[in-house]
PDB file of C-alpha atoms in Angstrom:
ATOM      1  CA  MET A   1       0.035  -0.033  -0.013  1.00 52.00           C
ATOM      2  CA  ASP A   2       1.222   3.518  -0.812  1.00 76.00           C
ATOM      3  CA  LYS A   3       2.834   4.998   2.373  1.00 78.00           C
ATOM      4  CA  GLU A   4       0.905   8.305   2.189  1.00 78.00           C
ATOM      5  CA  ARG A   5      -2.349   6.473   1.622  1.00 82.00           C
ATOM      6  CA  LEU A   6      -1.791   4.293   4.542  1.00 86.00           C
ATOM      7  CA  ARG A   7      -1.026   7.389   6.622  1.00 85.00           C
ATOM      8  CA  LEU A   8      -4.292   8.949   5.656  1.00 88.00           C
ATOM      9  CA  LEU A   9      -6.189   5.789   6.406  1.00 89.00           C
ATOM     10  CA  VAL A  10      -4.715   5.550   9.850  1.00 91.00           C
ATOM     11  CA  LYS A  11      -5.599   9.183  10.604  1.00 91.00           C
ATOM     12  CA  ILE A  12      -9.080   8.821   9.405  1.00 92.00           C
ATOM     13  CA  CYS A  13      -9.549   5.650  11.466  1.00 92.00           C
ATOM     14  CA  HIS A  14      -8.221   7.435  14.634  1.00 90.00           C
ATOM     15  CA  LEU A  15     -10.550  10.411  14.077  1.00 93.00           C
ATOM     16  CA  TYR A  16     -13.625   8.156  13.412  1.00 93.00           C
ATOM     17  CA  TYR A  17     -13.088   5.317  15.955  1.00 90.00           C
ATOM     18  CA  GLN A  18     -11.158   6.985  18.741  1.00 89.00           C
ATOM     19  CA  ASP A  19     -11.963  10.698  18.568  1.00 90.00           C
ATOM     20  CA  GLY A  20     -15.643  10.195  17.706  1.00 91.00           C
ATOM     21  CA  MET A  21     -15.829  12.472  14.685  1.00 93.00           C
ATOM     22  CA  ASN A  22     -18.507  11.644  12.220  1.00 94.00           C
ATOM     23  CA  GLN A  23     -17.777  11.054   8.437  1.00 95.00           C
ATOM     24  CA  GLN A  24     -18.930  14.526   7.331  1.00 94.00           C
ATOM     25  CA  GLN A  25     -16.596  16.247   9.806  1.00 94.00           C
ATOM     26  CA  ILE A  26     -13.710  14.120   8.632  1.00 93.00           C
ATOM     27  CA  ALA A  27     -14.561  14.840   4.952  1.00 93.00           C
ATOM     28  CA  SER A  28     -14.549  18.635   5.638  1.00 92.00           C
ATOM     29  CA  LYS A  29     -11.193  18.406   7.509  1.00 90.00           C
ATOM     30  CA  TYR A  30      -9.482  16.739   4.605  1.00 88.00           C
ATOM     31  CA  GLY A  31     -11.368  18.373   1.778  1.00 87.00           C
ATOM     32  CA  ILE A  32     -12.800  15.162   0.452  1.00 90.00           C
ATOM     33  CA  SER A  33     -16.304  13.822  -0.038  1.00 93.00           C
ATOM     34  CA  ARG A  34     -18.234  11.897   2.664  1.00 93.00           C
ATOM     35  CA  SER A  35     -18.432   8.978   0.315  1.00 92.00           C
ATOM     36  CA  GLN A  36     -14.598   8.828  -0.032  1.00 92.00           C
ATOM     37  CA  VAL A  37     -14.419   8.746   3.778  1.00 93.00           C
ATOM     38  CA  SER A  38     -16.833   5.846   3.878  1.00 94.00           C
ATOM     39  CA  ARG A  39     -14.692   3.991   1.323  1.00 92.00           C
ATOM     40  CA  TYR A  40     -11.564   4.650   3.323  1.00 92.00           C
ATOM     41  CA  LEU A  41     -13.078   3.208   6.422  1.00 93.00           C
ATOM     42  CA  ALA A  42     -14.372   0.136   4.641  1.00 92.00           C
ATOM     43  CA  SER A  43     -10.939  -0.340   3.035  1.00 91.00           C
ATOM     44  CA  ALA A  44      -9.256  -0.026   6.440  1.00 90.00           C
ATOM     45  CA  LYS A  45     -11.301  -3.115   7.731  1.00 90.00           C
ATOM     46  CA  THR A  46     -10.691  -5.055   4.485  1.00 89.00           C
ATOM     47  CA  GLU A  47      -6.923  -4.465   4.642  1.00 87.00           C
ATOM     48  CA  GLY A  48      -6.708  -5.273   8.385  1.00 88.00           C
ATOM     49  CA  ILE A  49      -5.838  -1.832   9.571  1.00 88.00           C
ATOM     50  CA  VAL A  50      -9.051  -1.895  11.721  1.00 90.00           C
ATOM     51  CA  GLU A  51     -10.118  -4.953  13.597  1.00 86.00           C
ATOM     52  CA  ILE A  52     -13.502  -4.733  15.454  1.00 81.00           C
ATOM     53  CA  SER A  53     -14.097  -6.882  18.371  1.00 76.00           C
ATOM     54  CA  ILE A  54     -17.361  -7.052  20.533  1.00 71.00           C
ATOM     55  CA  ARG A  55     -17.098  -7.471  24.344  1.00 72.00           C
ATOM     56  CA  ASN A  56     -20.084  -9.751  24.843  1.00 69.00           C
ATOM     57  CA  PRO A  57     -21.087 -10.031  28.516  1.00 73.00           C
ATOM     58  CA  PHE A  58     -23.739 -12.612  27.359  1.00 74.00           C
ATOM     59  CA  SER A  59     -21.359 -14.930  25.476  1.00 76.00           C
ATOM     60  CA  ASP A  60     -22.541 -18.210  27.285  1.00 86.00           C
ATOM     61  CA  GLU A  61     -26.227 -17.308  26.555  1.00 90.00           C
ATOM     62  CA  SER A  62     -25.278 -16.308  22.920  1.00 90.00           C
ATOM     63  CA  VAL A  63     -23.775 -19.759  22.254  1.00 92.00           C
ATOM     64  CA  LEU A  64     -27.071 -21.529  23.501  1.00 94.00           C
ATOM     65  CA  GLU A  65     -29.211 -19.075  21.623  1.00 95.00           C
ATOM     66  CA  ASN A  66     -27.397 -19.659  18.258  1.00 93.00           C
ATOM     67  CA  LYS A  67     -27.614 -23.396  18.691  1.00 95.00           C
ATOM     68  CA  LEU A  68     -31.363 -23.310  19.236  1.00 97.00           C
ATOM     69  CA  ILE A  69     -31.945 -20.854  16.409  1.00 96.00           C
ATOM     70  CA  GLN A  70     -29.957 -23.065  13.916  1.00 95.00           C
ATOM     71  CA  GLN A  71     -31.443 -26.409  15.139  1.00 96.00           C
ATOM     72  CA  TYR A  72     -35.064 -25.353  15.076  1.00 97.00           C
ATOM     73  CA  HIS A  73     -34.963 -22.586  12.469  1.00 96.00           C
ATOM     74  CA  LEU A  74     -36.252 -19.943  14.870  1.00 97.00           C
ATOM     75  CA  ARG A  75     -36.504 -16.223  14.274  1.00 95.00           C
ATOM     76  CA  ASP A  76     -34.912 -15.564  17.676  1.00 95.00           C
ATOM     77  CA  VAL A  77     -34.085 -16.983  21.036  1.00 96.00           C
ATOM     78  CA  ILE A  78     -33.430 -15.185  24.236  1.00 95.00           C
ATOM     79  CA  VAL A  79     -31.629 -17.216  26.999  1.00 95.00           C
ATOM     80  CA  VAL A  80     -31.741 -15.615  30.442  1.00 94.00           C
ATOM     81  CA  ASP A  81     -29.207 -16.370  33.129  1.00 93.00           C
ATOM     82  CA  THR A  82     -31.268 -17.154  36.260  1.00 93.00           C
ATOM     83  CA  THR A  83     -28.349 -18.779  38.137  1.00 90.00           C
ATOM     84  CA  ASP A  84     -28.890 -18.494  42.039  1.00 88.00           C
ATOM     85  CA  ALA A  85     -32.213 -16.773  41.473  1.00 91.00           C
ATOM     86  CA  ASP A  86     -35.344 -18.156  43.287  1.00 92.00           C
ATOM     87  CA  ASP A  87     -38.553 -18.819  41.221  1.00 91.00           C
ATOM     88  CA  ALA A  88     -39.992 -15.358  41.933  1.00 92.00           C
ATOM     89  CA  LEU A  89     -36.757 -13.542  40.751  1.00 94.00           C
ATOM     90  CA  ALA A  90     -36.372 -15.934  37.793  1.00 94.00           C
ATOM     91  CA  ASP A  91     -39.945 -15.134  36.684  1.00 94.00           C
ATOM     92  CA  ILE A  92     -39.128 -11.317  36.864  1.00 95.00           C
ATOM     93  CA  LEU A  93     -35.847 -11.777  34.813  1.00 95.00           C
ATOM     94  CA  MET A  94     -37.629 -13.827  32.189  1.00 95.00           C
ATOM     95  CA  GLY A  95     -40.503 -11.255  32.097  1.00 96.00           C
ATOM     96  CA  LYS A  96     -38.012  -8.305  31.603  1.00 94.00           C
ATOM     97  CA  ALA A  97     -36.261 -10.153  28.750  1.00 95.00           C
ATOM     98  CA  ALA A  98     -39.513 -11.154  27.079  1.00 96.00           C
ATOM     99  CA  ALA A  99     -41.030  -7.541  27.588  1.00 95.00           C
ATOM    100  CA  ALA A 100     -37.896  -5.897  26.015  1.00 94.00           C
ATOM    101  CA  PHE A 101     -38.298  -8.155  22.881  1.00 94.00           C
ATOM    102  CA  PHE A 102     -42.049  -7.562  22.706  1.00 96.00           C
ATOM    103  CA  GLU A 103     -41.770  -3.751  23.068  1.00 94.00           C
ATOM    104  CA  ASN A 104     -39.170  -3.581  20.304  1.00 91.00           C
ATOM    105  CA  ASP A 105     -41.049  -5.878  17.919  1.00 92.00           C
ATOM    106  CA  ILE A 106     -44.705  -4.680  18.311  1.00 94.00           C
ATOM    107  CA  LYS A 107     -46.088  -2.522  15.652  1.00 94.00           C
ATOM    108  CA  GLU A 108     -49.016  -0.044  15.437  1.00 94.00           C
ATOM    109  CA  LYS A 109     -52.405  -1.726  14.578  1.00 95.00           C
ATOM    110  CA  ASP A 110     -51.202  -5.172  15.781  1.00 97.00           C
ATOM    111  CA  VAL A 111     -53.738  -7.580  17.170  1.00 98.00           C
ATOM    112  CA  VAL A 112     -51.988  -9.482  20.024  1.00 98.00           C
ATOM    113  CA  GLY A 113     -53.216 -12.767  21.392  1.00 98.00           C
ATOM    114  CA  VAL A 114     -52.613 -13.277  25.061  1.00 98.00           C
ATOM    115  CA  MET A 115     -52.436 -16.646  26.800  1.00 96.00           C
ATOM    116  CA  ALA A 116     -53.052 -17.287  30.600  1.00 92.00           C
ATOM    117  CA  GLY A 117     -50.122 -18.183  32.812  1.00 90.00           C
ATOM    118  CA  LYS A 118     -47.535 -16.835  35.236  1.00 91.00           C
ATOM    119  CA  SER A 119     -44.894 -16.357  32.527  1.00 94.00           C
ATOM    120  CA  ILE A 120     -47.233 -14.147  30.462  1.00 96.00           C
ATOM    121  CA  THR A 121     -48.148 -12.178  33.660  1.00 96.00           C
ATOM    122  CA  ALA A 122     -44.472 -11.617  34.272  1.00 96.00           C
ATOM    123  CA  LEU A 123     -44.042 -10.149  30.775  1.00 97.00           C
ATOM    124  CA  ALA A 124     -47.140  -7.962  31.150  1.00 97.00           C
ATOM    125  CA  ARG A 125     -45.994  -6.491  34.416  1.00 96.00           C
ATOM    126  CA  GLU A 126     -42.660  -5.524  32.910  1.00 95.00           C
ATOM    127  CA  VAL A 127     -43.977  -3.977  29.612  1.00 95.00           C
ATOM    128  CA  THR A 128     -43.851  -0.191  29.455  1.00 90.00           C
ATOM    129  CA  ASP A 129     -45.567   2.156  27.004  1.00 87.00           C
ATOM    130  CA  PRO A 130     -43.834   1.431  23.551  1.00 87.00           C
ATOM    131  CA  GLN A 131     -45.328   4.650  22.092  1.00 89.00           C
ATOM    132  CA  LYS A 132     -47.237   2.654  19.606  1.00 92.00           C
ATOM    133  CA  SER A 133     -51.028   3.077  19.192  1.00 93.00           C
ATOM    134  CA  ASN A 134     -54.038   1.114  17.909  1.00 96.00           C
ATOM    135  CA  ILE A 135     -52.802  -2.183  19.427  1.00 97.00           C
ATOM    136  CA  HIS A 136     -55.557  -4.510  20.502  1.00 97.00           C
ATOM    137  CA  PHE A 137     -55.132  -7.338  23.012  1.00 98.00           C
ATOM    138  CA  VAL A 138     -57.311 -10.506  22.884  1.00 98.00           C
ATOM    139  CA  PRO A 139     -57.386 -13.418  25.227  1.00 97.00           C
ATOM    140  CA  LEU A 140     -56.502 -16.745  23.606  1.00 96.00           C
ATOM    141  CA  VAL A 141     -58.361 -18.916  26.043  1.00 94.00           C
ATOM    142  CA  GLY A 142     -61.287 -18.661  28.504  1.00 91.00           C
ATOM    143  CA  GLY A 143     -61.152 -18.408  32.289  1.00 86.00           C
ATOM    144  CA  TRP A 144     -59.339 -21.066  34.230  1.00 71.00           C
ATOM    145  CA  GLY A 145     -61.484 -21.098  37.339  1.00 66.00           C
ATOM    146  CA  SER A 146     -61.038 -19.219  40.585  1.00 63.00           C
ATOM    147  CA  GLU A 147     -57.480 -20.400  41.185  1.00 65.00           C
ATOM    148  CA  GLY A 148     -54.764 -18.025  39.955  1.00 62.00           C
ATOM    149  CA  MET A 149     -57.188 -15.244  38.977  1.00 76.00           C
ATOM    150  CA  GLU A 150     -54.260 -12.756  38.744  1.00 83.00           C
ATOM    151  CA  TRP A 151     -52.766 -14.665  35.678  1.00 86.00           C
ATOM    152  CA  HIS A 152     -55.902 -15.469  33.707  1.00 91.00           C
ATOM    153  CA  SER A 153     -55.860 -14.615  30.061  1.00 94.00           C
ATOM    154  CA  ASN A 154     -58.394 -11.775  30.387  1.00 95.00           C
ATOM    155  CA  ILE A 155     -56.376 -10.302  33.263  1.00 95.00           C
ATOM    156  CA  ASN A 156     -53.076 -10.542  31.224  1.00 96.00           C
ATOM    157  CA  SER A 157     -54.804  -8.876  28.271  1.00 97.00           C
ATOM    158  CA  SER A 158     -56.097  -5.978  30.355  1.00 97.00           C
ATOM    159  CA  LEU A 159     -52.685  -5.497  32.112  1.00 97.00           C
ATOM    160  CA  LEU A 160     -50.921  -5.349  28.783  1.00 97.00           C
ATOM    161  CA  ALA A 161     -53.489  -2.879  27.436  1.00 97.00           C
ATOM    162  CA  LYS A 162     -53.149  -0.635  30.453  1.00 97.00           C
ATOM    163  CA  ASN A 163     -49.293  -0.702  30.416  1.00 96.00           C
ATOM    164  CA  THR A 164     -49.162   0.125  26.713  1.00 96.00           C
ATOM    165  CA  LYS A 165     -52.136   2.521  26.802  1.00 96.00           C
ATOM    166  CA  ASN A 166     -54.026   0.461  24.267  1.00 97.00           C
ATOM    167  CA  SER A 167     -57.307  -1.514  24.007  1.00 97.00           C
ATOM    168  CA  TYR A 168     -58.370  -5.069  24.781  1.00 97.00           C
ATOM    169  CA  SER A 169     -61.366  -7.499  24.647  1.00 96.00           C
ATOM    170  CA  VAL A 170     -62.621  -9.892  27.221  1.00 95.00           C
ATOM    171  CA  LEU A 171     -63.658 -13.563  26.655  1.00 94.00           C
ATOM    172  CA  HIS A 172     -66.643 -14.195  28.854  1.00 92.00           C
ATOM    173  CA  ALA A 173     -66.411 -17.961  28.977  1.00 92.00           C
ATOM    174  CA  PRO A 174     -64.659 -20.733  30.866  1.00 90.00           C
ATOM    175  CA  ALA A 175     -61.673 -22.422  29.369  1.00 89.00           C
ATOM    176  CA  VAL A 176     -63.235 -25.795  29.776  1.00 88.00           C
ATOM    177  CA  VAL A 177     -66.932 -26.700  29.684  1.00 89.00           C
ATOM    178  CA  ARG A 178     -68.646 -30.025  30.511  1.00 88.00           C
ATOM    179  CA  SER A 179     -69.234 -31.189  26.951  1.00 90.00           C
ATOM    180  CA  ALA A 180     -68.647 -30.465  23.285  1.00 90.00           C
ATOM    181  CA  GLU A 181     -72.289 -29.520  22.925  1.00 92.00           C
ATOM    182  CA  ALA A 182     -72.007 -26.908  25.662  1.00 93.00           C
ATOM    183  CA  LYS A 183     -69.003 -25.433  23.846  1.00 93.00           C
ATOM    184  CA  LYS A 184     -70.979 -25.164  20.600  1.00 93.00           C
ATOM    185  CA  THR A 185     -73.842 -23.416  22.393  1.00 93.00           C
ATOM    186  CA  LEU A 186     -71.458 -20.839  24.014  1.00 93.00           C
ATOM    187  CA  LEU A 187     -69.713 -20.153  20.660  1.00 93.00           C
ATOM    188  CA  HIS A 188     -73.073 -19.078  19.287  1.00 93.00           C
ATOM    189  CA  GLU A 189     -73.299 -16.315  21.928  1.00 93.00           C
ATOM    190  CA  PRO A 190     -72.892 -12.905  20.104  1.00 94.00           C
ATOM    191  CA  GLU A 191     -70.144 -11.508  22.416  1.00 93.00           C
ATOM    192  CA  ILE A 192     -68.109 -14.749  22.410  1.00 94.00           C
ATOM    193  CA  ALA A 193     -68.521 -15.154  18.675  1.00 94.00           C
ATOM    194  CA  LYS A 194     -67.285 -11.572  18.234  1.00 94.00           C
ATOM    195  CA  LEU A 195     -64.226 -12.151  20.223  1.00 94.00           C
ATOM    196  CA  MET A 196     -63.409 -15.491  18.380  1.00 94.00           C
ATOM    197  CA  ALA A 197     -63.548 -13.590  15.127  1.00 94.00           C
ATOM    198  CA  PHE A 198     -60.360 -11.700  16.207  1.00 94.00           C
ATOM    199  CA  TYR A 199     -58.354 -14.946  16.186  1.00 96.00           C
ATOM    200  CA  SER A 200     -57.963 -14.842  12.428  1.00 95.00           C
ATOM    201  CA  ARG A 201     -56.527 -11.392  12.745  1.00 96.00           C
ATOM    202  CA  VAL A 202     -53.925 -12.032  15.426  1.00 98.00           C
ATOM    203  CA  ASN A 203     -50.477 -11.316  14.241  1.00 96.00           C
ATOM    204  CA  VAL A 204     -48.514 -11.790  17.511  1.00 98.00           C
ATOM    205  CA  ALA A 205     -49.224 -14.353  20.086  1.00 98.00           C
ATOM    206  CA  LEU A 206     -47.868 -14.497  23.712  1.00 98.00           C
ATOM    207  CA  VAL A 207     -47.862 -18.090  24.946  1.00 97.00           C
ATOM    208  CA  GLY A 208     -46.603 -20.299  27.623  1.00 95.00           C
ATOM    209  CA  ILE A 209     -45.898 -24.060  27.434  1.00 95.00           C
ATOM    210  CA  GLY A 210     -48.075 -26.252  29.755  1.00 90.00           C
ATOM    211  CA  GLN A 211     -46.568 -29.582  30.940  1.00 89.00           C
ATOM    212  CA  ILE A 212     -48.943 -32.646  31.475  1.00 87.00           C
ATOM    213  CA  SER A 213     -48.735 -33.545  35.153  1.00 83.00           C
ATOM    214  CA  LYS A 214     -50.788 -33.371  38.389  1.00 75.00           C
ATOM    215  CA  GLU A 215     -48.488 -30.578  39.517  1.00 73.00           C
ATOM    216  CA  ALA A 216     -48.962 -28.406  36.534  1.00 74.00           C
ATOM    217  CA  THR A 217     -50.759 -25.037  37.337  1.00 68.00           C
ATOM    218  CA  HIS A 218     -52.973 -25.233  34.332  1.00 69.00           C
ATOM    219  CA  VAL A 219     -53.972 -28.817  35.030  1.00 72.00           C
ATOM    220  CA  LYS A 220     -55.123 -27.801  38.470  1.00 67.00           C
ATOM    221  CA  SER A 221     -56.770 -24.603  37.434  1.00 67.00           C
ATOM    222  CA  THR A 222     -58.932 -26.277  34.725  1.00 68.00           C
ATOM    223  CA  ASN A 223     -60.149 -28.930  37.154  1.00 68.00           C
ATOM    224  CA  MET A 224     -58.584 -31.588  34.920  1.00 77.00           C
ATOM    225  CA  THR A 225     -59.578 -35.044  36.540  1.00 78.00           C
ATOM    226  CA  ASP A 226     -57.208 -37.971  36.908  1.00 83.00           C
ATOM    227  CA  GLU A 227     -59.160 -39.628  34.160  1.00 85.00           C
ATOM    228  CA  ASP A 228     -58.632 -36.692  31.833  1.00 83.00           C
ATOM    229  CA  LEU A 229     -54.929 -36.700  32.652  1.00 86.00           C
ATOM    230  CA  ALA A 230     -54.509 -40.449  32.037  1.00 88.00           C
ATOM    231  CA  ALA A 231     -56.311 -40.193  28.725  1.00 88.00           C
ATOM    232  CA  LEU A 232     -53.922 -37.438  27.643  1.00 89.00           C
ATOM    233  CA  GLU A 233     -50.912 -39.474  28.608  1.00 89.00           C
ATOM    234  CA  ARG A 234     -52.302 -42.531  26.836  1.00 91.00           C
ATOM    235  CA  ASP A 235     -52.570 -40.444  23.713  1.00 91.00           C
ATOM    236  CA  GLY A 236     -48.943 -39.414  23.972  1.00 94.00           C
ATOM    237  CA  VAL A 237     -49.556 -35.836  24.917  1.00 94.00           C
ATOM    238  CA  VAL A 238     -46.483 -34.110  26.417  1.00 94.00           C
ATOM    239  CA  ALA A 239     -47.610 -30.433  26.422  1.00 94.00           C
ATOM    240  CA  SER A 240     -50.254 -27.900  25.744  1.00 93.00           C
ATOM    241  CA  ILE A 241     -50.187 -24.541  23.972  1.00 95.00           C
ATOM    242  CA  ALA A 242     -53.338 -22.528  24.440  1.00 92.00           C
ATOM    243  CA  THR A 243     -56.251 -25.156  23.687  1.00 92.00           C
ATOM    244  CA  THR A 244     -53.899 -27.426  21.629  1.00 94.00           C
ATOM    245  CA  PHE A 245     -52.220 -30.567  22.975  1.00 94.00           C
ATOM    246  CA  ILE A 246     -49.098 -31.869  21.220  1.00 96.00           C
ATOM    247  CA  ASP A 247     -47.053 -35.073  21.318  1.00 97.00           C
ATOM    248  CA  ALA A 248     -43.242 -35.376  21.604  1.00 96.00           C
ATOM    249  CA  ASN A 249     -42.771 -34.590  17.948  1.00 96.00           C
ATOM    250  CA  GLY A 250     -44.948 -31.512  18.176  1.00 97.00           C
ATOM    251  CA  GLU A 251     -47.826 -32.973  16.295  1.00 97.00           C
ATOM    252  CA  GLN A 252     -51.316 -31.923  17.341  1.00 96.00           C
ATOM    253  CA  VAL A 253     -53.282 -34.618  19.284  1.00 95.00           C
ATOM    254  CA  ASN A 254     -57.105 -34.400  19.146  1.00 89.00           C
ATOM    255  CA  THR A 255     -58.567 -35.258  22.471  1.00 86.00           C
ATOM    256  CA  SER A 256     -61.972 -35.259  24.082  1.00 82.00           C
ATOM    257  CA  PHE A 257     -60.685 -32.753  26.616  1.00 84.00           C
ATOM    258  CA  SER A 258     -59.483 -30.216  23.806  1.00 83.00           C
ATOM    259  CA  GLU A 259     -62.929 -30.528  22.300  1.00 87.00           C
ATOM    260  CA  ARG A 260     -64.390 -28.937  25.472  1.00 89.00           C
ATOM    261  CA  MET A 261     -61.915 -26.008  25.571  1.00 91.00           C
ATOM    262  CA  ILE A 262     -62.842 -22.494  24.433  1.00 94.00           C
ATOM    263  CA  GLY A 263     -60.182 -20.449  22.865  1.00 95.00           C
ATOM    264  CA  ILE A 264     -57.923 -20.195  19.804  1.00 96.00           C
ATOM    265  CA  SER A 265     -57.678 -23.358  17.675  1.00 94.00           C
ATOM    266  CA  GLY A 266     -54.377 -24.989  16.784  1.00 94.00           C
ATOM    267  CA  GLN A 267     -55.195 -24.103  13.116  1.00 94.00           C
ATOM    268  CA  ASP A 268     -55.440 -20.489  13.915  1.00 96.00           C
ATOM    269  CA  LEU A 269     -52.394 -20.460  16.138  1.00 97.00           C
ATOM    270  CA  LYS A 270     -50.326 -21.973  13.330  1.00 96.00           C
ATOM    271  CA  LYS A 271     -51.278 -19.045  11.136  1.00 96.00           C
ATOM    272  CA  VAL A 272     -50.033 -16.377  13.533  1.00 97.00           C
ATOM    273  CA  PRO A 273     -46.957 -14.713  11.981  1.00 97.00           C
ATOM    274  CA  LEU A 274     -45.089 -14.255  15.296  1.00 97.00           C
ATOM    275  CA  VAL A 275     -45.636 -16.606  18.259  1.00 98.00           C
ATOM    276  CA  LEU A 276     -43.488 -15.722  21.275  1.00 98.00           C
ATOM    277  CA  GLY A 277     -43.183 -18.583  23.772  1.00 98.00           C
ATOM    278  CA  ILE A 278     -41.985 -18.037  27.364  1.00 98.00           C
ATOM    279  CA  ALA A 279     -41.152 -21.075  29.476  1.00 96.00           C
ATOM    280  CA  ARG A 280     -38.412 -22.439  31.662  1.00 96.00           C
ATOM    281  CA  GLY A 281     -37.696 -25.375  34.007  1.00 93.00           C
ATOM    282  CA  GLU A 282     -36.549 -28.937  33.705  1.00 92.00           C
ATOM    283  CA  VAL A 283     -40.114 -30.235  33.945  1.00 92.00           C
ATOM    284  CA  LYS A 284     -41.092 -28.105  30.891  1.00 94.00           C
ATOM    285  CA  ALA A 285     -38.082 -28.965  28.747  1.00 96.00           C
ATOM    286  CA  LYS A 286     -39.803 -31.957  27.019  1.00 95.00           C
ATOM    287  CA  GLY A 287     -42.809 -29.765  26.246  1.00 96.00           C
ATOM    288  CA  ILE A 288     -40.704 -26.916  24.976  1.00 97.00           C
ATOM    289  CA  ARG A 289     -38.695 -29.228  22.760  1.00 97.00           C
ATOM    290  CA  ALA A 290     -41.840 -30.714  21.298  1.00 97.00           C
ATOM    291  CA  ALA A 291     -43.284 -27.128  20.628  1.00 98.00           C
ATOM    292  CA  LEU A 292     -40.097 -26.291  18.834  1.00 98.00           C
ATOM    293  CA  LYS A 293     -40.135 -29.516  16.846  1.00 97.00           C
ATOM    294  CA  GLY A 294     -43.625 -28.890  15.754  1.00 97.00           C
ATOM    295  CA  GLY A 295     -42.845 -25.411  14.630  1.00 97.00           C
ATOM    296  CA  TRP A 296     -45.304 -23.829  17.100  1.00 98.00           C
ATOM    297  CA  LEU A 297     -42.981 -21.075  18.212  1.00 98.00           C
ATOM    298  CA  ASP A 298     -41.034 -18.381  16.251  1.00 97.00           C
ATOM    299  CA  VAL A 299     -39.305 -16.910  19.345  1.00 97.00           C
ATOM    300  CA  LEU A 300     -38.433 -18.635  22.467  1.00 98.00           C
ATOM    301  CA  VAL A 301     -37.503 -16.979  25.886  1.00 97.00           C
ATOM    302  CA  THR A 302     -36.075 -19.490  28.375  1.00 97.00           C
ATOM    303  CA  ASP A 303     -33.296 -19.853  31.029  1.00 96.00           C
ATOM    304  CA  MET A 304     -29.784 -21.326  30.588  1.00 94.00           C
ATOM    305  CA  GLU A 305     -30.379 -24.661  32.305  1.00 95.00           C
ATOM    306  CA  THR A 306     -33.544 -25.324  30.310  1.00 97.00           C
ATOM    307  CA  ALA A 307     -31.728 -24.379  26.962  1.00 96.00           C
ATOM    308  CA  LYS A 308     -28.889 -26.786  27.864  1.00 95.00           C
ATOM    309  CA  ILE A 309     -31.336 -29.626  28.526  1.00 96.00           C
ATOM    310  CA  ILE A 310     -33.281 -29.051  25.263  1.00 96.00           C
ATOM    311  CA  ILE A 311     -30.011 -28.982  23.231  1.00 94.00           C
ATOM    312  CA  LYS A 312     -28.586 -32.034  25.080  1.00 89.00           C
ATOM    313  CA  GLU A 313     -31.634 -34.145  24.605  1.00 82.00           C
ATOM    314  CA  SER A 314     -32.487 -33.170  21.032  1.00 74.00           C
TER     315      SER A 314
END
């Protein structure tokens, strides 16, 4: 390289990267065009005069995120370090991470489908006003009974609407009714039918992943009987997403229980352009992996230990 050209390249790089001058200021200083400065800076990178390194405080998380993105062809993954955090703090950390992604990604006039669950409540509590209007929040499932009222789908929808200064709808129906016939009757109610019509317009969905066990919150909240649980296990069900039950390969399993649930169908959920799933914990790893295999999620927020389990057992 010509010695004087090299000298100029080095000076321009010092001014730009170390002294903080912008390209127009450098151009004026040397009597050249801004586009020439831009070419000089690009040339400096190509010729090895400038090497850019990024100090990443999240390097361990990034490795796991990239593995999951590549393995399951996801749009994005956010892995949160919850080491030494108790359950309450871990929920807050997960909620903050999910809320930051949501605030950044949401657009004006979006229709956002909202699931019940503690992970979605944690997100809703952390969301602040993204300064975007005409967003409408709709619950993706009916009420889960008196237990856990603070994280029902209707409550999560209203909390998100309040924190973002937008609107929401309410689904005046239980999540589970006694029979398929009772479900059909309720779906003909004008207010319920009006809300269900929103499901074809949902372009962002916030969901958790429910495991199939007696200890699972959603199992207790929907008054699922031992017989219901046993039937799901016999059918190979490993997880639920909204009103949909899936097997270990992420395939939808039609069950008598799901035929009694009121909320978004698996068919409509699959059509949503962006499904953000939030879940963590060893007990949920099998269900999360199934959801990823079946292509039910576009973005996953989880913790480091859960991410490691999913990758190891995939």
